[in-house]
Amino acid sequence: MLSWLLLHFLIAAVGTLLARRYALQRDLLDHPGERRSHQVATPRGGGVAIVAALLVAIVALATRDPSQRWLLGGFGIGLVLVAAIGMADDHRPLPVSLRLAVHALAAAVLAISVQMASGNPWLAMLAFVSAMVLTNVWNFMDGINGLAASQALLVAMALAWVLGGSWALLAGALAAACAGFLPFNFPRARIFLGDGGSGGIGFSIAGLGTVAAMPDSPAALWLLLPLSAFLVDAGLTLSMRTLQGERWWEAHTRHAYQVWARSKGHTSVTLLYASWTATTVAVMIVLRTTPVSLAVALCVVTYLAASVVWWRLERMESHTKTTGDK
């Protein structure tokens, strides 16, 4: 296991270095602006190294474990589709409709492979919905240094604990790859994930979570705990912007983590989010063999608490704007 983790850590680290060099040569830079949370022009697209590490893992595991080839194949095809459209968008902005259409195709491929492997249409539906949601949530939440990659690392560790066999190794590869990328993105960002990387991570977490639910449906409920910070922040912010008639797909700085970062800084907020998620991972590991009713109760309490924090941060931002206008 140690050599497996080290391999994917190195693939991601070396790949990130190469991606940074490529981005600088091609002038693939995110520039500061009203809809950005950073202050200096920064290369983007480093997440391709994480995707590359995952694809190496998928090929190796499919060769080693023929019984999982179809499911791993569907996972890999979907990952390539999401990463490819994201990387294309990193080079030249694409219509949101095209990006969502490719995401839907990737989610459908994953869902079909889950249906073939499990024979359970509900799990196939879970695969499709979670892939669509998490692919975009990780993109929305990739706005300050280290946040998206550190959250992925923690969630992948939780998935590796829950899963077994080849899928635990794949989750471990994702965690190791995120660890290989993070030194280039946190605490100072020398490169960003880009849409290809953030979308690929979200899709991978969705696929791994669905596989975890195949033999053990309650696992899907427990996995909602480590996802709570991202799902609440992205979900409530998206709902608020939609109700206010804003274009939800456009870049902005209204997420709770962005509001918080303006007063506390990127490093503090990333560490605070990591502390929240690490706590939920610990709770999940300790209590996941307990009755499902406890998982439901803990999810309700956790999401309500996260929603209160989001609401307070939103009020703080509104008050700041009102005071500034006066």
mmCIF file of C-alpha atoms in Angstrom:
data_model
loop_
_atom_site.group_PDB
_atom_site.id
_atom_site.type_symbol
_atom_site.label_atom_id
_atom_site.label_comp_id
_atom_site.label_asym_id
_atom_site.label_seq_id
_atom_site.Cartn_x
_atom_site.Cartn_y
_atom_site.Cartn_z
ATOM 1 C CA MET A 1 0.000 0.000 0.000
ATOM 2 C CA LEU A 2 2.832 2.418 0.853
ATOM 3 C CA SER A 3 4.486 1.982 -2.547
ATOM 4 C CA TRP A 4 1.077 2.377 -4.245
ATOM 5 C CA LEU A 5 0.441 5.665 -2.432
ATOM 6 C CA LEU A 6 3.975 6.917 -3.096
ATOM 7 C CA LEU A 7 3.652 6.147 -6.812
ATOM 8 C CA HIS A 8 0.503 8.228 -7.208
ATOM 9 C CA PHE A 9 1.868 11.002 -4.994
ATOM 10 C CA LEU A 10 4.887 11.267 -7.306
ATOM 11 C CA ILE A 11 2.794 11.106 -10.495
ATOM 12 C CA ALA A 12 0.716 14.019 -9.243
ATOM 13 C CA ALA A 13 3.690 16.034 -7.977
ATOM 14 C CA VAL A 14 5.745 15.653 -11.154
ATOM 15 C CA GLY A 15 2.639 16.109 -13.302
ATOM 16 C CA THR A 16 1.793 19.348 -11.491
ATOM 17 C CA LEU A 17 5.277 20.695 -12.162
ATOM 18 C CA LEU A 18 4.903 19.890 -15.858
ATOM 19 C CA ALA A 19 1.378 21.336 -15.958
ATOM 20 C CA ARG A 20 2.634 24.574 -14.402
ATOM 21 C CA ARG A 21 5.398 24.868 -16.977
ATOM 22 C CA TYR A 22 2.877 24.230 -19.774
ATOM 23 C CA ALA A 23 0.408 26.789 -18.380
ATOM 24 C CA LEU A 24 3.089 29.472 -18.189
ATOM 25 C CA GLN A 25 4.209 28.754 -21.751
ATOM 26 C CA ARG A 26 0.626 28.911 -23.061
ATOM 27 C CA ASP A 27 -0.370 31.891 -20.885
ATOM 28 C CA LEU A 28 -3.118 29.878 -19.164
ATOM 29 C CA LEU A 29 -3.514 32.240 -16.229
ATOM 30 C CA ASP A 30 -6.337 33.197 -13.888
ATOM 31 C CA HIS A 31 -6.100 36.962 -13.428
ATOM 32 C CA PRO A 32 -7.344 38.857 -10.348
ATOM 33 C CA GLY A 33 -10.711 40.562 -10.610
ATOM 34 C CA GLU A 34 -14.009 41.294 -8.903
ATOM 35 C CA ARG A 35 -15.093 37.681 -9.399
ATOM 36 C CA ARG A 36 -11.842 36.135 -8.170
ATOM 37 C CA SER A 37 -10.501 35.558 -4.669
ATOM 38 C CA HIS A 38 -6.787 35.741 -5.501
ATOM 39 C CA GLN A 39 -4.564 38.798 -5.882
ATOM 40 C CA VAL A 40 -1.961 37.735 -8.465
ATOM 41 C CA ALA A 41 -2.141 36.079 -11.877
ATOM 42 C CA THR A 42 -1.799 32.323 -11.326
ATOM 43 C CA PRO A 43 -1.434 29.387 -13.759
ATOM 44 C CA ARG A 44 -4.367 26.978 -13.954
ATOM 45 C CA GLY A 45 -4.777 23.371 -15.039
ATOM 46 C CA GLY A 46 -2.660 21.591 -12.426
ATOM 47 C CA GLY A 47 -5.482 19.171 -11.645
ATOM 48 C CA VAL A 48 -4.676 17.278 -14.850
ATOM 49 C CA ALA A 49 -1.881 15.626 -12.839
ATOM 50 C CA ILE A 50 -4.435 14.209 -10.372
ATOM 51 C CA VAL A 51 -6.543 12.918 -13.251
ATOM 52 C CA ALA A 52 -3.460 11.314 -14.822
ATOM 53 C CA ALA A 53 -2.625 9.560 -11.539
ATOM 54 C CA LEU A 54 -6.185 8.236 -11.302
ATOM 55 C CA LEU A 55 -6.121 6.933 -14.874
ATOM 56 C CA VAL A 56 -2.852 5.092 -14.170
ATOM 57 C CA ALA A 57 -4.519 3.561 -11.113
ATOM 58 C CA ILE A 58 -7.612 2.540 -13.087
ATOM 59 C CA VAL A 59 -5.573 0.776 -15.778
ATOM 60 C CA ALA A 60 -3.422 -1.003 -13.185
ATOM 61 C CA LEU A 61 -6.436 -2.123 -11.135
ATOM 62 C CA ALA A 62 -8.409 -3.281 -14.181
ATOM 63 C CA THR A 63 -5.412 -5.401 -15.224
ATOM 64 C CA ARG A 64 -5.034 -6.817 -11.727
ATOM 65 C CA ASP A 65 -8.747 -7.388 -10.997
ATOM 66 C CA PRO A 66 -10.670 -8.527 -14.129
ATOM 67 C CA SER A 67 -13.907 -8.852 -12.138
ATOM 68 C CA GLN A 68 -14.031 -5.040 -11.836
ATOM 69 C CA ARG A 69 -13.052 -4.168 -15.405
ATOM 70 C CA TRP A 70 -16.475 -3.077 -16.626
ATOM 71 C CA LEU A 71 -17.110 -0.857 -13.626
ATOM 72 C CA LEU A 72 -13.592 0.553 -13.642
ATOM 73 C CA GLY A 73 -13.911 1.091 -17.382
ATOM 74 C CA GLY A 74 -17.126 3.082 -17.024
ATOM 75 C CA PHE A 75 -15.542 5.079 -14.226
ATOM 76 C CA GLY A 76 -12.465 5.797 -16.358
ATOM 77 C CA ILE A 77 -14.422 6.799 -19.465
ATOM 78 C CA GLY A 78 -16.579 9.180 -17.444
ATOM 79 C CA LEU A 79 -13.509 10.665 -15.775
ATOM 80 C CA VAL A 80 -11.839 11.265 -19.148
ATOM 81 C CA LEU A 81 -14.963 12.982 -20.499
ATOM 82 C CA VAL A 82 -15.271 15.314 -17.503
ATOM 83 C CA ALA A 83 -11.565 16.118 -17.400
ATOM 84 C CA ALA A 84 -11.358 16.659 -21.177
ATOM 85 C CA ILE A 85 -14.235 19.148 -21.336
ATOM 86 C CA GLY A 86 -12.845 20.917 -18.277
ATOM 87 C CA MET A 87 -9.362 21.186 -19.745
ATOM 88 C CA ALA A 88 -10.815 22.452 -23.020
ATOM 89 C CA ASP A 89 -12.658 25.113 -21.024
ATOM 90 C CA ASP A 90 -9.416 25.979 -19.227
ATOM 91 C CA HIS A 91 -7.904 26.796 -22.636
ATOM 92 C CA ARG A 92 -10.905 28.594 -24.072
ATOM 93 C CA PRO A 93 -14.252 29.285 -22.318
ATOM 94 C CA LEU A 94 -17.016 26.993 -23.578
ATOM 95 C CA PRO A 95 -20.813 27.404 -23.391
ATOM 96 C CA VAL A 96 -22.222 26.145 -20.094
ATOM 97 C CA SER A 97 -24.747 24.048 -22.016
ATOM 98 C CA LEU A 98 -21.945 22.114 -23.730
ATOM 99 C CA ARG A 99 -20.109 21.504 -20.460
ATOM 100 C CA LEU A 100 -23.266 20.264 -18.747
ATOM 101 C CA ALA A 101 -24.096 18.021 -21.704
ATOM 102 C CA VAL A 102 -20.692 16.333 -21.465
ATOM 103 C CA HIS A 103 -21.077 16.017 -17.701
ATOM 104 C CA ALA A 104 -24.437 14.338 -18.260
ATOM 105 C CA LEU A 105 -22.887 11.939 -20.779
ATOM 106 C CA ALA A 106 -20.122 11.055 -18.315
ATOM 107 C CA ALA A 107 -22.665 10.572 -15.519
ATOM 108 C CA ALA A 108 -24.739 8.327 -17.812
ATOM 109 C CA VAL A 109 -21.708 6.170 -18.627
ATOM 110 C CA LEU A 110 -21.018 5.767 -14.912
ATOM 111 C CA ALA A 111 -24.676 5.002 -14.190
ATOM 112 C CA ILE A 112 -24.830 2.347 -16.917
ATOM 113 C CA SER A 113 -21.711 0.645 -15.597
ATOM 114 C CA VAL A 114 -23.162 0.694 -12.060
ATOM 115 C CA GLN A 115 -26.428 -0.789 -13.356
ATOM 116 C CA MET A 116 -24.531 -3.561 -15.153
ATOM 117 C CA ALA A 117 -22.441 -4.326 -12.066
ATOM 118 C CA SER A 118 -25.194 -4.167 -9.461
ATOM 119 C CA GLY A 119 -28.480 -4.703 -11.294
ATOM 120 C CA ASN A 120 -29.894 -1.964 -9.069
ATOM 121 C CA PRO A 121 -31.550 0.960 -10.917
ATOM 122 C CA TRP A 122 -31.617 3.037 -7.721
ATOM 123 C CA LEU A 123 -27.851 2.819 -7.415
ATOM 124 C CA ALA A 124 -27.551 3.731 -11.092
ATOM 125 C CA MET A 125 -29.697 6.798 -10.432
ATOM 126 C CA LEU A 126 -27.528 7.653 -7.415
ATOM 127 C CA ALA A 127 -24.449 7.410 -9.638
ATOM 128 C CA PHE A 128 -25.930 9.769 -12.226
ATOM 129 C CA VAL A 129 -27.192 12.385 -9.758
ATOM 130 C CA SER A 130 -24.121 12.369 -7.540
ATOM 131 C CA ALA A 131 -21.808 12.624 -10.568
ATOM 132 C CA MET A 132 -23.710 15.637 -11.913
ATOM 133 C CA VAL A 133 -23.808 17.319 -8.512
ATOM 134 C CA LEU A 134 -20.281 16.690 -7.241
ATOM 135 C CA THR A 135 -18.590 17.380 -10.584
ATOM 136 C CA ASN A 136 -19.978 20.890 -10.454
ATOM 137 C CA VAL A 137 -19.783 21.374 -6.683
ATOM 138 C CA TRP A 138 -16.021 20.778 -6.714
ATOM 139 C CA ASN A 139 -15.727 23.287 -9.545
ATOM 140 C CA PHE A 140 -17.794 25.878 -7.661
ATOM 141 C CA MET A 141 -15.782 25.384 -4.462
ATOM 142 C CA ASP A 142 -12.348 25.637 -6.076
ATOM 143 C CA GLY A 143 -11.851 29.324 -5.355
ATOM 144 C CA ILE A 144 -9.196 29.725 -2.652
ATOM 145 C CA ASN A 145 -5.816 28.146 -2.017
ATOM 146 C CA GLY A 146 -5.871 24.488 -1.054
ATOM 147 C CA LEU A 147 -9.596 24.183 -0.361
ATOM 148 C CA ALA A 148 -10.805 21.820 -3.096
ATOM 149 C CA ALA A 149 -7.738 19.554 -2.994
ATOM 150 C CA SER A 150 -7.610 19.290 0.802
ATOM 151 C CA GLN A 151 -11.309 18.471 1.022
ATOM 152 C CA ALA A 152 -10.870 15.823 -1.688
ATOM 153 C CA LEU A 153 -7.945 14.318 0.207
ATOM 154 C CA LEU A 154 -10.019 13.980 3.398
ATOM 155 C CA VAL A 155 -13.082 12.577 1.619
ATOM 156 C CA ALA A 156 -10.888 10.133 -0.339
ATOM 157 C CA MET A 157 -9.366 8.925 2.932
ATOM 158 C CA ALA A 158 -12.866 8.293 4.261
ATOM 159 C CA LEU A 159 -13.763 6.411 1.081
ATOM 160 C CA ALA A 160 -10.611 4.299 1.294
ATOM 161 C CA TRP A 161 -11.642 3.314 4.832
ATOM 162 C CA VAL A 162 -15.176 2.357 3.757
ATOM 163 C CA LEU A 163 -14.293 0.594 0.501
ATOM 164 C CA GLY A 164 -12.433 -2.656 0.024
ATOM 165 C CA GLY A 165 -10.248 -4.320 -2.587
ATOM 166 C CA SER A 166 -9.480 -2.447 -5.803
ATOM 167 C CA TRP A 167 -11.762 0.441 -4.952
ATOM 168 C CA ALA A 168 -9.991 1.150 -1.671
ATOM 169 C CA LEU A 169 -6.756 1.317 -3.666
ATOM 170 C CA LEU A 170 -8.367 3.729 -6.140
ATOM 171 C CA ALA A 171 -9.583 5.956 -3.292
ATOM 172 C CA GLY A 172 -6.083 5.813 -1.817
ATOM 173 C CA ALA A 173 -4.646 6.835 -5.191
ATOM 174 C CA LEU A 174 -6.961 9.863 -5.224
ATOM 175 C CA ALA A 175 -5.884 10.863 -1.701
ATOM 176 C CA ALA A 176 -2.198 10.439 -2.569
ATOM 177 C CA ALA A 177 -2.563 12.405 -5.808
ATOM 178 C CA CYS A 178 -4.256 15.285 -3.972
ATOM 179 C CA ALA A 179 -1.398 15.219 -1.452
ATOM 180 C CA GLY A 180 1.081 15.416 -4.337
ATOM 181 C CA PHE A 181 -0.711 18.445 -5.790
ATOM 182 C CA LEU A 182 -1.306 20.371 -2.541
ATOM 183 C CA PRO A 183 2.249 21.713 -1.976
ATOM 184 C CA PHE A 184 1.849 23.654 -5.239
ATOM 185 C CA ASN A 185 -1.526 25.070 -4.207
ATOM 186 C CA PHE A 186 -1.285 25.643 -0.450
ATOM 187 C CA PRO A 187 -0.587 27.779 1.496
ATOM 188 C CA ARG A 188 0.609 29.802 -1.526
ATOM 189 C CA ALA A 189 -0.933 28.933 -4.876
ATOM 190 C CA ARG A 190 1.626 28.464 -7.641
ATOM 191 C CA ILE A 191 -1.023 26.750 -9.776
ATOM 192 C CA PHE A 192 -4.771 26.106 -9.572
ATOM 193 C CA LEU A 193 -6.635 22.876 -10.279
ATOM 194 C CA GLY A 194 -8.542 24.271 -13.255
ATOM 195 C CA ASP A 195 -11.945 23.004 -14.377
ATOM 196 C CA GLY A 196 -10.517 19.718 -15.632
ATOM 197 C CA GLY A 197 -8.988 18.913 -12.270
ATOM 198 C CA SER A 198 -11.795 20.097 -10.010
ATOM 199 C CA GLY A 199 -14.478 18.440 -12.151
ATOM 200 C CA GLY A 200 -12.466 15.236 -12.364
ATOM 201 C CA ILE A 201 -12.103 15.121 -8.587
ATOM 202 C CA GLY A 202 -15.828 15.668 -8.022
ATOM 203 C CA PHE A 203 -16.719 12.970 -10.548
ATOM 204 C CA SER A 204 -14.275 10.537 -8.934
ATOM 205 C CA ILE A 205 -15.710 11.082 -5.465
ATOM 206 C CA ALA A 206 -19.202 10.504 -6.841
ATOM 207 C CA GLY A 207 -18.138 7.241 -8.485
ATOM 208 C CA LEU A 208 -16.291 5.975 -5.423
ATOM 209 C CA GLY A 209 -19.200 6.904 -3.160
ATOM 210 C CA THR A 210 -21.647 5.000 -5.351
ATOM 211 C CA VAL A 211 -19.429 1.915 -5.339
ATOM 212 C CA ALA A 212 -19.255 2.161 -1.534
ATOM 213 C CA ALA A 213 -23.065 2.074 -1.445
ATOM 214 C CA MET A 214 -23.326 -1.037 -3.654
ATOM 215 C CA PRO A 215 -22.765 -3.660 -0.924
ATOM 216 C CA ASP A 216 -23.743 -1.355 1.938
ATOM 217 C CA SER A 217 -26.461 1.210 1.235
ATOM 218 C CA PRO A 218 -26.114 2.982 4.627
ATOM 219 C CA ALA A 219 -22.555 3.872 3.594
ATOM 220 C CA ALA A 220 -24.042 6.464 1.248
ATOM 221 C CA LEU A 221 -25.707 8.189 4.206
ATOM 222 C CA TRP A 222 -22.541 8.227 6.299
ATOM 223 C CA LEU A 223 -20.579 9.674 3.381
ATOM 224 C CA LEU A 224 -22.890 12.682 3.405
ATOM 225 C CA LEU A 225 -21.143 13.806 6.605
ATOM 226 C CA PRO A 226 -17.691 14.501 5.054
ATOM 227 C CA LEU A 227 -19.403 16.191 2.110
ATOM 228 C CA SER A 228 -21.459 18.522 4.300
ATOM 229 C CA ALA A 229 -19.197 21.595 4.139
ATOM 230 C CA PHE A 230 -19.112 21.631 0.347
ATOM 231 C CA LEU A 231 -22.732 20.601 -0.257
ATOM 232 C CA VAL A 232 -24.151 23.208 2.126
ATOM 233 C CA ASP A 233 -21.955 26.063 0.923
ATOM 234 C CA ALA A 234 -22.462 25.288 -2.772
ATOM 235 C CA GLY A 235 -26.141 24.367 -2.455
ATOM 236 C CA LEU A 236 -27.288 27.373 -0.443
ATOM 237 C CA THR A 237 -25.172 29.849 -2.396
ATOM 238 C CA LEU A 238 -26.461 28.488 -5.707
ATOM 239 C CA SER A 239 -30.064 28.637 -4.451
ATOM 240 C CA MET A 240 -29.620 32.213 -3.226
ATOM 241 C CA ARG A 241 -28.103 33.391 -6.491
ATOM 242 C CA THR A 242 -30.817 31.663 -8.537
ATOM 243 C CA LEU A 243 -33.596 33.240 -6.448
ATOM 244 C CA GLN A 244 -31.976 36.636 -6.919
ATOM 245 C CA GLY A 245 -31.972 36.198 -10.690
ATOM 246 C CA GLU A 246 -28.197 35.911 -11.048
ATOM 247 C CA ARG A 247 -26.458 33.683 -13.580
ATOM 248 C CA TRP A 248 -25.501 30.852 -11.242
ATOM 249 C CA TRP A 249 -22.876 29.445 -13.640
ATOM 250 C CA GLU A 250 -20.787 32.618 -13.773
ATOM 251 C CA ALA A 251 -17.737 33.184 -11.568
ATOM 252 C CA HIS A 252 -18.439 35.080 -8.341
ATOM 253 C CA THR A 253 -17.176 35.535 -4.774
ATOM 254 C CA ARG A 254 -20.338 34.939 -2.755
ATOM 255 C CA HIS A 255 -19.651 31.461 -1.369
ATOM 256 C CA ALA A 256 -19.270 31.321 2.400
ATOM 257 C CA TYR A 257 -15.644 30.288 2.078
ATOM 258 C CA GLN A 258 -14.947 33.338 -0.109
ATOM 259 C CA VAL A 259 -16.714 35.697 2.283
ATOM 260 C CA TRP A 260 -14.760 34.234 5.184
ATOM 261 C CA ALA A 261 -11.459 34.378 3.271
ATOM 262 C CA ARG A 262 -11.802 38.126 2.801
ATOM 263 C CA SER A 263 -11.537 38.606 6.570
ATOM 264 C CA LYS A 264 -9.485 35.607 7.725
ATOM 265 C CA GLY A 265 -7.359 34.827 4.674
ATOM 266 C CA HIS A 266 -7.145 31.724 2.486
ATOM 267 C CA THR A 267 -4.999 29.615 4.803
ATOM 268 C CA SER A 268 -7.199 30.009 7.882
ATOM 269 C CA VAL A 269 -10.410 29.243 5.991
ATOM 270 C CA THR A 270 -8.960 26.184 4.261
ATOM 271 C CA LEU A 271 -7.777 24.860 7.629
ATOM 272 C CA LEU A 272 -11.152 25.588 9.250
ATOM 273 C CA TYR A 273 -12.976 23.694 6.496
ATOM 274 C CA ALA A 274 -10.447 20.868 6.835
ATOM 275 C CA SER A 275 -11.055 20.711 10.594
ATOM 276 C CA TRP A 276 -14.802 20.449 10.046
ATOM 277 C CA THR A 277 -14.441 17.691 7.462
ATOM 278 C CA ALA A 278 -11.781 15.794 9.434
ATOM 279 C CA THR A 279 -14.172 15.779 12.412
ATOM 280 C CA THR A 280 -17.023 14.399 10.317
ATOM 281 C CA VAL A 281 -14.711 11.736 8.866
ATOM 282 C CA ALA A 282 -13.735 10.665 12.389
ATOM 283 C CA VAL A 283 -17.393 10.499 13.424
ATOM 284 C CA MET A 284 -18.225 8.441 10.339
ATOM 285 C CA ILE A 285 -15.398 5.959 10.986
ATOM 286 C CA VAL A 286 -16.323 5.486 14.641
ATOM 287 C CA LEU A 287 -20.097 5.238 14.209
ATOM 288 C CA ARG A 288 -20.708 3.810 10.742
ATOM 289 C CA THR A 289 -21.593 0.326 12.093
ATOM 290 C CA THR A 290 -24.353 1.801 14.255
ATOM 291 C CA PRO A 291 -28.047 1.904 13.162
ATOM 292 C CA VAL A 292 -28.990 3.869 10.044
ATOM 293 C CA SER A 293 -31.305 6.038 12.139
ATOM 294 C CA LEU A 294 -28.249 7.501 13.857
ATOM 295 C CA ALA A 295 -26.694 8.337 10.481
ATOM 296 C CA VAL A 296 -29.877 10.161 9.486
ATOM 297 C CA ALA A 297 -30.003 12.087 12.765
ATOM 298 C CA LEU A 298 -26.332 13.070 12.576
ATOM 299 C CA CYS A 299 -26.711 14.182 8.960
ATOM 300 C CA VAL A 300 -29.671 16.379 9.877
ATOM 301 C CA VAL A 301 -27.812 17.962 12.793
ATOM 302 C CA THR A 302 -24.603 18.432 10.769
ATOM 303 C CA TYR A 303 -26.339 20.014 7.789
ATOM 304 C CA LEU A 304 -28.415 22.293 10.012
ATOM 305 C CA ALA A 305 -25.278 23.432 11.850
ATOM 306 C CA ALA A 306 -23.462 24.061 8.564
ATOM 307 C CA SER A 307 -26.483 25.973 7.258
ATOM 308 C CA VAL A 308 -26.472 28.227 10.340
ATOM 309 C CA VAL A 309 -22.781 29.014 9.781
ATOM 310 C CA TRP A 310 -23.504 29.770 6.110
ATOM 311 C CA TRP A 311 -26.417 32.034 7.060
ATOM 312 C CA ARG A 312 -24.304 33.978 9.578
ATOM 313 C CA LEU A 313 -21.566 34.510 7.011
ATOM 314 C CA GLU A 314 -24.132 35.661 4.461
ATOM 315 C CA ARG A 315 -25.554 38.133 6.991
ATOM 316 C CA MET A 316 -22.034 39.369 7.718
ATOM 317 C CA GLU A 317 -21.453 39.975 4.012
ATOM 318 C CA SER A 318 -24.796 41.764 3.609
ATOM 319 C CA HIS A 319 -24.076 43.961 6.623
ATOM 320 C CA THR A 320 -20.626 44.841 5.262
ATOM 321 C CA LYS A 321 -22.104 45.828 1.910
ATOM 322 C CA THR A 322 -24.824 47.908 3.551
ATOM 323 C CA THR A 323 -22.308 49.702 5.763
ATOM 324 C CA GLY A 324 -20.042 50.292 2.778
ATOM 325 C CA ASP A 325 -22.901 51.755 0.707
ATOM 326 C CA LYS A 326 -23.691 54.211 3.499
#
